[in-house]
mmCIF file of C-alpha atoms in Angstrom:
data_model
loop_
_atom_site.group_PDB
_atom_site.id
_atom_site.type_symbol
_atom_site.label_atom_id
_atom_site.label_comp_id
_atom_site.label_asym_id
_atom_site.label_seq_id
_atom_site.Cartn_x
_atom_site.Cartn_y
_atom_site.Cartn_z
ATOM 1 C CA UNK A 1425 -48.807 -67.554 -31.825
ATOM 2 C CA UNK A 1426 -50.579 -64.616 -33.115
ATOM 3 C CA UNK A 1427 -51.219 -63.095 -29.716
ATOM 4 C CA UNK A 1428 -47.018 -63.300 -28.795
ATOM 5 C CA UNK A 1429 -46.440 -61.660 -31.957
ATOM 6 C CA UNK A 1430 -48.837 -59.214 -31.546
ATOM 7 C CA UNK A 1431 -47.373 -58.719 -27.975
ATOM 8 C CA UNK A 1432 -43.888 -58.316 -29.184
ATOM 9 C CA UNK A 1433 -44.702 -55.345 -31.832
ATOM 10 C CA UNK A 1434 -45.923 -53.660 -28.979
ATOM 11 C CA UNK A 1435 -43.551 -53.868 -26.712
ATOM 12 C CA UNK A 1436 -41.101 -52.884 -29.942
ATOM 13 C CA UNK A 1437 -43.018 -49.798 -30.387
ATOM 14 C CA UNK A 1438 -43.445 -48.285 -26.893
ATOM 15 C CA UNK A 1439 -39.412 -49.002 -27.180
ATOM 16 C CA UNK A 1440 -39.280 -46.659 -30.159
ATOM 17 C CA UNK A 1441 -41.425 -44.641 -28.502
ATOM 18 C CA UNK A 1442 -39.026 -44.094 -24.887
ATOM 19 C CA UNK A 1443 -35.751 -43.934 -27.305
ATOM 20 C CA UNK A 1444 -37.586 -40.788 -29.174
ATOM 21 C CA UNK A 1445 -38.715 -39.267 -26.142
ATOM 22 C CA UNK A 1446 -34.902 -39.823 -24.637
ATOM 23 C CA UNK A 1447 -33.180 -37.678 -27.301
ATOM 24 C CA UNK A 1448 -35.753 -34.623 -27.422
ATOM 25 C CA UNK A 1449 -36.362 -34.095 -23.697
ATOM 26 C CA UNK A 1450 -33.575 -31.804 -22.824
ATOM 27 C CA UNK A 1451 -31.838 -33.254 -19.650
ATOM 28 C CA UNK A 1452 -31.973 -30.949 -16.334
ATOM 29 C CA UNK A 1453 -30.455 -32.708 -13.645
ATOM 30 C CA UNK A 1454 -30.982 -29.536 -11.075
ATOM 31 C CA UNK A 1455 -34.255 -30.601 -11.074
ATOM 32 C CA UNK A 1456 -33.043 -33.779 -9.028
ATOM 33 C CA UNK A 1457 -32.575 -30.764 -5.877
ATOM 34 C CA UNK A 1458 -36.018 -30.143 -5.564
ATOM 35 C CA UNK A 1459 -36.772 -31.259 -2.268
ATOM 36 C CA UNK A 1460 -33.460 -32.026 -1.117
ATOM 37 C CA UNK A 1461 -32.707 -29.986 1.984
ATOM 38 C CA UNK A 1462 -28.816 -28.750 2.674
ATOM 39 C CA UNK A 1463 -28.185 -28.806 6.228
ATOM 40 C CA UNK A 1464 -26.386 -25.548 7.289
ATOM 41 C CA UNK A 1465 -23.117 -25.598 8.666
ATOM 42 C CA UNK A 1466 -22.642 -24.585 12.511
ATOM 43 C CA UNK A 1467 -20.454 -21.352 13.180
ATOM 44 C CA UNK A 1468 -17.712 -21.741 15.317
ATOM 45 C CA UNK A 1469 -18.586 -21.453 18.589
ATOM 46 C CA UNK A 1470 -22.225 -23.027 17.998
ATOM 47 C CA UNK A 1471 -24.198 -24.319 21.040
ATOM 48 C CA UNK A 1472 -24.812 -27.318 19.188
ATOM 49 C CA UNK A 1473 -23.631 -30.575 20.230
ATOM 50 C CA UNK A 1474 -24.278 -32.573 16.881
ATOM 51 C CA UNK A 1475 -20.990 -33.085 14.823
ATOM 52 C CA UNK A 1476 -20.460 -31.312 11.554
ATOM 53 C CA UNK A 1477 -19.020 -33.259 8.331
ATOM 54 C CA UNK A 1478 -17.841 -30.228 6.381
ATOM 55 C CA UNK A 1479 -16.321 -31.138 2.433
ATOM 56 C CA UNK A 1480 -14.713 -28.142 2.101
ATOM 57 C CA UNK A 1481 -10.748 -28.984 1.614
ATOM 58 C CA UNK A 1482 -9.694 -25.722 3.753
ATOM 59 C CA UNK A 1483 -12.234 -26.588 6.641
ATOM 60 C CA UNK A 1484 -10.475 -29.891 6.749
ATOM 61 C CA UNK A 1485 -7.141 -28.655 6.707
ATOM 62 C CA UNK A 1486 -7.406 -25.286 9.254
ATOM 63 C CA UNK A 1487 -9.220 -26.271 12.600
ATOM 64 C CA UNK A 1488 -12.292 -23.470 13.292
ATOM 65 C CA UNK A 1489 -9.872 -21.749 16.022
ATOM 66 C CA UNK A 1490 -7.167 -20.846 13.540
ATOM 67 C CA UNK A 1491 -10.063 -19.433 11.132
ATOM 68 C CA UNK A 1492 -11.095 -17.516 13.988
ATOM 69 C CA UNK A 1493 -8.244 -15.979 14.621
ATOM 70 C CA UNK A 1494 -7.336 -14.943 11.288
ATOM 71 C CA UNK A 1495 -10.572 -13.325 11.084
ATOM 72 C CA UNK A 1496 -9.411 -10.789 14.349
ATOM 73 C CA UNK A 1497 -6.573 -10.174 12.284
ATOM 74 C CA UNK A 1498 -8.542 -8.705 9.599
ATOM 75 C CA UNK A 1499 -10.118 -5.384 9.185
ATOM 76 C CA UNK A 1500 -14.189 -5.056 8.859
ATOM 77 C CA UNK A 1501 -14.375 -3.999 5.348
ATOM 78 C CA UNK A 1502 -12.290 -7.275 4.721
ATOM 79 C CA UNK A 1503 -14.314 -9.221 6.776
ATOM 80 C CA UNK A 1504 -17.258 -8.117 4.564
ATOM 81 C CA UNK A 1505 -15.491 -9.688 1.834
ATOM 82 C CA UNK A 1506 -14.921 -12.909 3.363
ATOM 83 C CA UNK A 1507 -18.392 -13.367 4.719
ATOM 84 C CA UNK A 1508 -19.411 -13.707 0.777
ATOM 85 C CA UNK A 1509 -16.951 -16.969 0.632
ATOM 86 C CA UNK A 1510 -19.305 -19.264 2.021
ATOM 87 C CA UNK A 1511 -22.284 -19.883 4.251
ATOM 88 C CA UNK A 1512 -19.798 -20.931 7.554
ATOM 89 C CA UNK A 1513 -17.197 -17.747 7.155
ATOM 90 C CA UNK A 1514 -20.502 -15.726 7.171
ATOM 91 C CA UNK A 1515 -22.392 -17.197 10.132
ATOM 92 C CA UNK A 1516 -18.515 -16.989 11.691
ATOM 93 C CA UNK A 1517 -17.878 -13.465 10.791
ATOM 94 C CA UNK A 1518 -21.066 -12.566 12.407
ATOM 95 C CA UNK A 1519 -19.637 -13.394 15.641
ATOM 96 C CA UNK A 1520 -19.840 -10.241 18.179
ATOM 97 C CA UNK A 1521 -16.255 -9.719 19.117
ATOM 98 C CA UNK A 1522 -14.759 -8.737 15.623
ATOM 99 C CA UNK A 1523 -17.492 -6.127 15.211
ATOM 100 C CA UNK A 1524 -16.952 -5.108 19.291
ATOM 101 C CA UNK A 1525 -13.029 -4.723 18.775
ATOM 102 C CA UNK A 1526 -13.729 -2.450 15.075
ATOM 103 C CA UNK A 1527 -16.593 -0.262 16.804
ATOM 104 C CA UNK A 1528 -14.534 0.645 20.069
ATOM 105 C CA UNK A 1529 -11.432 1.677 18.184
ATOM 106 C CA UNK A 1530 -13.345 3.650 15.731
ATOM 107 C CA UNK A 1531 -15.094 5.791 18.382
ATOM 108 C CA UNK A 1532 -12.507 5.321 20.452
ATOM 109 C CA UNK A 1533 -12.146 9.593 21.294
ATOM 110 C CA UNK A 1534 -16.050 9.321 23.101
ATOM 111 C CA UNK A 1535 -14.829 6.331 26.027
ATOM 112 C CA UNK A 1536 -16.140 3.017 26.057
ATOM 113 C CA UNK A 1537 -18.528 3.573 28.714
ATOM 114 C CA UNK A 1538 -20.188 6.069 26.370
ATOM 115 C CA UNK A 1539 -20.184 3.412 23.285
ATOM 116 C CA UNK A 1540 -21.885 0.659 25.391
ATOM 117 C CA UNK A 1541 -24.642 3.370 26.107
ATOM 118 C CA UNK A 1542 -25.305 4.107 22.795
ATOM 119 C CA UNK A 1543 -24.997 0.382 21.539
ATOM 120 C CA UNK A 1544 -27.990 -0.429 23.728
ATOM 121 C CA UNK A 1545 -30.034 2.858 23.041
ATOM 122 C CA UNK A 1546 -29.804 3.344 19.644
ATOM 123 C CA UNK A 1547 -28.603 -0.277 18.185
ATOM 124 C CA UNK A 1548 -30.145 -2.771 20.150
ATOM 125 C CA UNK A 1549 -26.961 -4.053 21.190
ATOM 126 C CA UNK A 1550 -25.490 -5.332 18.417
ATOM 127 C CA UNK A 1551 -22.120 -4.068 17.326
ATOM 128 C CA UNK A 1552 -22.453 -4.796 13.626
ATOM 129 C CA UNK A 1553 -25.665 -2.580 13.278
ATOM 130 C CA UNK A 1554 -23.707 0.358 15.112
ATOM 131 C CA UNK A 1555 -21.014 -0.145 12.513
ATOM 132 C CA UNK A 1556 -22.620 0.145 9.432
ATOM 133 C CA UNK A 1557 -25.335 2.960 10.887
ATOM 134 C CA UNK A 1558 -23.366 4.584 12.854
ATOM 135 C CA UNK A 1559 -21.486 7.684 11.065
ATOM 136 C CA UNK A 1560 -17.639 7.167 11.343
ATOM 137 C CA UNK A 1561 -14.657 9.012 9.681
ATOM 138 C CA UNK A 1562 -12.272 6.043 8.217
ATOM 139 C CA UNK A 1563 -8.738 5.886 9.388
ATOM 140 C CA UNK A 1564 -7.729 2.983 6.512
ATOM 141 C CA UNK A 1565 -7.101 5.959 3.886
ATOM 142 C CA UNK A 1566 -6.865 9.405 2.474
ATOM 143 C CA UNK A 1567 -9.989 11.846 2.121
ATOM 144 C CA UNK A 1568 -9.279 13.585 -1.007
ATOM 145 C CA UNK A 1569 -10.602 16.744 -2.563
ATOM 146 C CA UNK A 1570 -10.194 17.947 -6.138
ATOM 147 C CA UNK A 1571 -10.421 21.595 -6.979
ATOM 148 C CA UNK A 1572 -9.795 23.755 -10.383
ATOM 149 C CA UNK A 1573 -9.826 27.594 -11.010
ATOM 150 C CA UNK A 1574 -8.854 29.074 -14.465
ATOM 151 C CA UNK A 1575 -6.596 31.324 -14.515
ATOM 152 C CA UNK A 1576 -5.621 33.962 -17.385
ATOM 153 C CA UNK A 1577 -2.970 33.096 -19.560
ATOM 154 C CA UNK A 1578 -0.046 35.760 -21.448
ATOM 155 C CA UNK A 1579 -1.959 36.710 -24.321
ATOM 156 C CA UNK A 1580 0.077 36.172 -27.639
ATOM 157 C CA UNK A 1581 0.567 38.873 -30.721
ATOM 158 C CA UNK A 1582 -2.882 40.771 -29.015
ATOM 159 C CA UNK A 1583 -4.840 38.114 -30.975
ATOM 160 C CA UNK A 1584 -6.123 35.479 -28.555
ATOM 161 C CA UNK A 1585 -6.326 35.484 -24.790
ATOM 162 C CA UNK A 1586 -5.099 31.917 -23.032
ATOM 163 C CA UNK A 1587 -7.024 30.365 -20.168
ATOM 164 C CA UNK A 1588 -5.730 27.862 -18.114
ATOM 165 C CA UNK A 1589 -7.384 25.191 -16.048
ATOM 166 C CA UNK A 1590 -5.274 24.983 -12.413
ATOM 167 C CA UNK A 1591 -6.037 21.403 -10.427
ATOM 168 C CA UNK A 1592 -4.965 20.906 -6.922
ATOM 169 C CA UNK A 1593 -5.822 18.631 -4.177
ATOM 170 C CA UNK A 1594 -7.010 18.742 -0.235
ATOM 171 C CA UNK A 1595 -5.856 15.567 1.626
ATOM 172 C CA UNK A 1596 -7.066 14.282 5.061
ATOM 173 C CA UNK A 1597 -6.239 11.791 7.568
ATOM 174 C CA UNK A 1598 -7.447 10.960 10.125
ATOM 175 C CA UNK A 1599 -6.050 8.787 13.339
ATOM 176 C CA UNK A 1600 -8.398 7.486 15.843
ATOM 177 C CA UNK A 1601 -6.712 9.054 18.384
ATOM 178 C CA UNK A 1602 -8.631 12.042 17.644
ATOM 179 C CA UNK A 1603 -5.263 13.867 15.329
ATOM 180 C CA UNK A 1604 -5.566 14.319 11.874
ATOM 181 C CA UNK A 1605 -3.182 15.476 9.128
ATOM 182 C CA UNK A 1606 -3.525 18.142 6.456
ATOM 183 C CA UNK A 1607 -1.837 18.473 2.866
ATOM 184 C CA UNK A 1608 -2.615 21.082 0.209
ATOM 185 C CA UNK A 1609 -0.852 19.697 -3.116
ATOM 186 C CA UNK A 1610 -1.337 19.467 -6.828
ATOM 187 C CA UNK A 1611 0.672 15.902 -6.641
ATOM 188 C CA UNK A 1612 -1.478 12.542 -6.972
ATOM 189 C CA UNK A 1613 -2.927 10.436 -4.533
ATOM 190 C CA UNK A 1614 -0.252 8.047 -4.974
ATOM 191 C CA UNK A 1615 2.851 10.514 -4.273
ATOM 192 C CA UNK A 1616 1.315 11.962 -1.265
ATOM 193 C CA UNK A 1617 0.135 8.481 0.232
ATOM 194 C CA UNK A 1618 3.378 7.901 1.338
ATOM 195 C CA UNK A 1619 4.439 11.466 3.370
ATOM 196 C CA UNK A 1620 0.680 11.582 5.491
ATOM 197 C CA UNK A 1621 2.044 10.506 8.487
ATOM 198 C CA UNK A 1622 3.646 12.040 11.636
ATOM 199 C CA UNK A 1623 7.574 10.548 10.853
ATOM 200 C CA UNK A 1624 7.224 12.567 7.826
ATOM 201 C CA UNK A 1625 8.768 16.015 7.106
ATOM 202 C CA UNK A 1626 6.264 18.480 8.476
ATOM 203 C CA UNK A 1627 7.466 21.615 5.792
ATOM 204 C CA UNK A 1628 4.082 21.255 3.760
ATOM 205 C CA UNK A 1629 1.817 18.883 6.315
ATOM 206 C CA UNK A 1630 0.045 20.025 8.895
ATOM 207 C CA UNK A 1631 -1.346 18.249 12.149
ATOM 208 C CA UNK A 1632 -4.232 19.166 14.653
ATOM 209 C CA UNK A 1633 -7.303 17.485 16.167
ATOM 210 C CA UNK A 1634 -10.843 16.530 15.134
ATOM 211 C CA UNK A 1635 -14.111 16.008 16.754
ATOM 212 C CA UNK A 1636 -17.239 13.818 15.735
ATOM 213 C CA UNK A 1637 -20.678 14.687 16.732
ATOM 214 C CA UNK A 1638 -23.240 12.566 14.940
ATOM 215 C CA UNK A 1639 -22.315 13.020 11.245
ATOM 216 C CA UNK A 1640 -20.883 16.501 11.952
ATOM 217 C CA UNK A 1641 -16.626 16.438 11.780
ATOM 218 C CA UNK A 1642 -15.287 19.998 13.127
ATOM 219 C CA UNK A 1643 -11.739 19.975 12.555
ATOM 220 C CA UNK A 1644 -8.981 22.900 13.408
ATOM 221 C CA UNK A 1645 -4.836 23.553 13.296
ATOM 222 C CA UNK A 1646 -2.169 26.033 13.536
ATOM 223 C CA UNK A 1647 -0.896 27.860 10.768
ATOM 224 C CA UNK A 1648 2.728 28.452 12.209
ATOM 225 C CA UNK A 1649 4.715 31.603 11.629
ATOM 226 C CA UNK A 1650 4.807 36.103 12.798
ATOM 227 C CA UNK A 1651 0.707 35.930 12.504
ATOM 228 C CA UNK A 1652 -0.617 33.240 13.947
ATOM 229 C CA UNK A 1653 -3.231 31.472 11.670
ATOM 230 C CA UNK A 1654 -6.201 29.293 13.106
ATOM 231 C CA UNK A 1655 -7.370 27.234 9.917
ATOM 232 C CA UNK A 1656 -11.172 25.696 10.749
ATOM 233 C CA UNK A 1657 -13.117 23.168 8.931
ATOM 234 C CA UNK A 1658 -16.852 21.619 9.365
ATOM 235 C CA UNK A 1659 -17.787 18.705 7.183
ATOM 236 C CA UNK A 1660 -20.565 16.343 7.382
ATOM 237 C CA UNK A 1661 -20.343 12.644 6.965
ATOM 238 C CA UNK A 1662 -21.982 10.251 3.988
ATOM 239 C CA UNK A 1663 -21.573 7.265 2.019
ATOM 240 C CA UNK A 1664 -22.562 5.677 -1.012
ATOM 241 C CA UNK A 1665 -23.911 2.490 0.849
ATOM 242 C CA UNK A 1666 -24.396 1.564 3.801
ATOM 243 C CA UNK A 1667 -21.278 1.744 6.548
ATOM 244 C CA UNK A 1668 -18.897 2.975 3.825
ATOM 245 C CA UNK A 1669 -18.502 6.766 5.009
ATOM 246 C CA UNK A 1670 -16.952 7.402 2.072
ATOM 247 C CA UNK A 1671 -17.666 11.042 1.337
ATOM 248 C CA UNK A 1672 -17.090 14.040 2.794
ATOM 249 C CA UNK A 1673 -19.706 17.541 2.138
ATOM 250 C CA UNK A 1674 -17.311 20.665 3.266
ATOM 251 C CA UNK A 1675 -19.840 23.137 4.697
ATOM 252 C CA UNK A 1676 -17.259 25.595 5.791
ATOM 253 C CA UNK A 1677 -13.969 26.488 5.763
ATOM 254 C CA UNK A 1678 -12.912 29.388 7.837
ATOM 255 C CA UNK A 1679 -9.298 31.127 8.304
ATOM 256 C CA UNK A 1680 -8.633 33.331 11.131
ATOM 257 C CA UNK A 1681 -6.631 35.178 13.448
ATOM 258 C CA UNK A 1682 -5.024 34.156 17.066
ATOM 259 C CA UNK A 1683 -2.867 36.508 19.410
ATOM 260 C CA UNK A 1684 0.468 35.399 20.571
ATOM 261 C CA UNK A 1685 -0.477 34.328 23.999
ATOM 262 C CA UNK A 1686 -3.330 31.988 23.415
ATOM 263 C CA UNK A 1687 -1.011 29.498 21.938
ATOM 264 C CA UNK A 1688 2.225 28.517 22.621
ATOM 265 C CA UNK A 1689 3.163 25.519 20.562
ATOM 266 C CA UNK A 1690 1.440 24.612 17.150
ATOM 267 C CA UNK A 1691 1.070 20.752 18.551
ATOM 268 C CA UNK A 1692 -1.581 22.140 21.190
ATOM 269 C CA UNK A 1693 -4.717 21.057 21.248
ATOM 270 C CA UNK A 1694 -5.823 24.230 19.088
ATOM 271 C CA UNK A 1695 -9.680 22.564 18.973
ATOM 272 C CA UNK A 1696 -10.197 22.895 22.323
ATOM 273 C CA UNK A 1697 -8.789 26.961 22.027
ATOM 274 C CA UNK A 1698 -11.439 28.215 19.101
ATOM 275 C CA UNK A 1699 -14.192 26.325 20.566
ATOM 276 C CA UNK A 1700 -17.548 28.478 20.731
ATOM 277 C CA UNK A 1701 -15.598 30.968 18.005
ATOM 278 C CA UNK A 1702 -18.136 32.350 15.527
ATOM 279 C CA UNK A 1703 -17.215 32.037 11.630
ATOM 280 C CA UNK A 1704 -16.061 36.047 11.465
ATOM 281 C CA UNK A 1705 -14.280 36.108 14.730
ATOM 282 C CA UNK A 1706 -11.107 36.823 14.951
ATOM 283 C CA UNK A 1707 -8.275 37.365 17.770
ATOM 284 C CA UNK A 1708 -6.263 39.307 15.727
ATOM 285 C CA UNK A 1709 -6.990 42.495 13.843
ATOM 286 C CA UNK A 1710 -3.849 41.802 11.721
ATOM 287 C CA UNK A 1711 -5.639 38.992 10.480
ATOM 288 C CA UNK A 1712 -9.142 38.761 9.424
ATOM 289 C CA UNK A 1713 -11.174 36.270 9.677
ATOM 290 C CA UNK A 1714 -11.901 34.831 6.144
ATOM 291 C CA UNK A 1715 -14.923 32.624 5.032
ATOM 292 C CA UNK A 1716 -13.742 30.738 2.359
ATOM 293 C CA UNK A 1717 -15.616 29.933 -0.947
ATOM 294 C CA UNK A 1718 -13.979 28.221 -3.616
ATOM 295 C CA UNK A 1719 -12.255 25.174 -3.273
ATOM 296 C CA UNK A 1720 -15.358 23.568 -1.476
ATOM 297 C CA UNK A 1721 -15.219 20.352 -3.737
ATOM 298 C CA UNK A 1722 -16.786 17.247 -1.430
ATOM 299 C CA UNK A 1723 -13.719 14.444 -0.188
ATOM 300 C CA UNK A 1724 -13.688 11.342 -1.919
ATOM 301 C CA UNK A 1725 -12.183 8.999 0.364
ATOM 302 C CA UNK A 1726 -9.273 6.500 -1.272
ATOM 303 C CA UNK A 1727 -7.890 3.362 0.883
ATOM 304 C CA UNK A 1728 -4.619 2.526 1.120
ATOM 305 C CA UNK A 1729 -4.999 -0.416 -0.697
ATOM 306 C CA UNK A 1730 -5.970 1.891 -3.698
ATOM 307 C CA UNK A 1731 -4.121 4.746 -3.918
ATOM 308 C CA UNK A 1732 -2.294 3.133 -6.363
ATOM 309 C CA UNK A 1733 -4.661 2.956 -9.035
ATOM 310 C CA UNK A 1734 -7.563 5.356 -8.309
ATOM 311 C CA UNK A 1735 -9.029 7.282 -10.840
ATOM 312 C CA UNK A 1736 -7.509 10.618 -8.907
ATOM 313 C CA UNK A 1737 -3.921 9.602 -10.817
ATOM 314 C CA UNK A 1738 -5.082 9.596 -13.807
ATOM 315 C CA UNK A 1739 -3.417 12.927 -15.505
ATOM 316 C CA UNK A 1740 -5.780 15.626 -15.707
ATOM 317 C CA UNK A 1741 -6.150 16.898 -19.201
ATOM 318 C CA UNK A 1742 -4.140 19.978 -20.948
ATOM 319 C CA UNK A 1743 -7.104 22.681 -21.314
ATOM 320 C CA UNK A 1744 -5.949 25.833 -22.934
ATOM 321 C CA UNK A 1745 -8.649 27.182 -24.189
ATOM 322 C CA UNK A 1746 -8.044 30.297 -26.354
ATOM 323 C CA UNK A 1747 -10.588 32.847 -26.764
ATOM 324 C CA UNK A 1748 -10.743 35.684 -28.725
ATOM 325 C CA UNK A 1749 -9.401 38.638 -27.853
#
């Protein structure tokens, strides 16, 4: 009898003892993972023949050839997006032919034949490499470049002499074709964004063609008018991160003269005519040729899809500053 009582405090303590432990051992269920492996999904278009049970409700609902599909419809900078989703949309996006289609329009002006040759020499044949190494100029939005000069004021009563801060803008598009359009403006990006393209009114917008040599743009058009003007540009290519070719160094900038019968019609391919021209050459002695050096700030490039609230809107402060006369 003593024994079974003595057996029964026991038990009653070690009881105590869990139901203690139970409330000051904090709980962590992740813990339960360790060891557990998650199978990975198979991309569309997988080799495998074992069947996939995905859970997520939009797998279920869209077969994998309508996901592909919408995925051609999108752009690669979109696609980037989407391949942070999920694990499948990223082992999908990773598929060849989206990356194929994006690199052979954006490098469309140097021929197919000559992409595939530098796909296998330079990127070991992958088409996603070549588009985030390769230097590209973007054709999804504006390059824009904001410039200021002071200029002198009226002075006032001879006691204090006005400066003023002047802020203008360079805009550039570019088409893959090879064209590209140019606006000088002190509007925002968001009132030009609209008018860069060839339906609009040409008054203040000028067109003419660009070439691409490694991260070197060279860039040229027709100042129309009495005195034909060649205007000349030379930039070089960068980005912040990689494949975003988002920024634009302008190493020179170059105005200069043509005679009336090299050109004929300001939509000519006036590239092709300076090509070989040094920086102080100049066809015309009525017009000297003119190295420019203000106004050199680099392009920031804006996408279309932000042009309505980039930073560039953002009204640029009233500076008067007044110094003493």
């Amino acid at each position: 009898m003593t024994s079974d009582y003595g057996n029964l405090v026991a038990e009653l303590e070690a009881a105590s003892r869990l139901r203690s432990a139970h409330f000051l051992v904090t709980q962590r269920p992740w813990l339960d993972l360790y060891g557990v492996h998650v199978r990975p999904v198979a991309p569309f278009g997988s080799a495998s023949s074992k069947p996939v049970v995905d859970g997520a409700l939009i797998h279920r609902c869209l077969p994998d050839e309508l996901i592909f599909e919408i995925f051609s419809k999108m752009t690669p900078y979109t696609l980037g997006r989407a391949a942070c989703v999920c694990r499948k949309w990223r082992y999908t996006i990773r598929n060849p032919a989206f990356w194929r289609n994006a690199c052979l329009k954006a490098w469309q002006i140097a021929g197919v034949a000559e992409n595939y040759k530098t796909l296998q020499s330079k990127y070991d044949g992958s088409w996603r490499r070549m588009w985030l190494c390769r230097p590209r100029v973007r054709t999804d939005g504006l390059y824009v470049s904001r410039n200021t000069y002071i200029r002198a004021g009226v002075a006032e009563w001879k006691m204090t002499k006005p400066v003023h801060i002047v802020c203008y803008y360079r805009y550039l598009r570019f088409y893959p074709s090879g064209r590209f359009l140019y606006k000088n403006s002190s509007q925002k990006v968001k009132d030009v964004a609209k008018g860069m393209n060839f339906r609009a009114p040409r008054h203040d917008l000028y067109a003419g063609s660009y070439t691409l040599s490694e991260d070197k743009v060279e860039a040229a058009f027709l100042y129309p008018g009495l005195r034909p003007t060649v205007w000349r540009i030379r930039l070089r290519l960068r980005g912040t991160v990689a494949g975003a070719n988002n920024r634009m160094d302008l190493l020179a900038l170059v105005t200069s003269g043509l005679n009336g019968s090299e050109v004929t019609d300001s939509d000519e391919d006036i590239l092709n005519i300076v090509e070989g021209w040094a920086e102080d050459e100049t066809h015309n002695p009525d017009v000297p040729a003119i190295t420019h050096k203000r106004g050199l700030t680099p392009f920031v490039f804006v996408p279309f899809e932000e042009v309505e609230s980039s930073v560039l809107n953002l009204p640029v402060e009233r500076m008067d500053y007044y110094v003493p006369g």
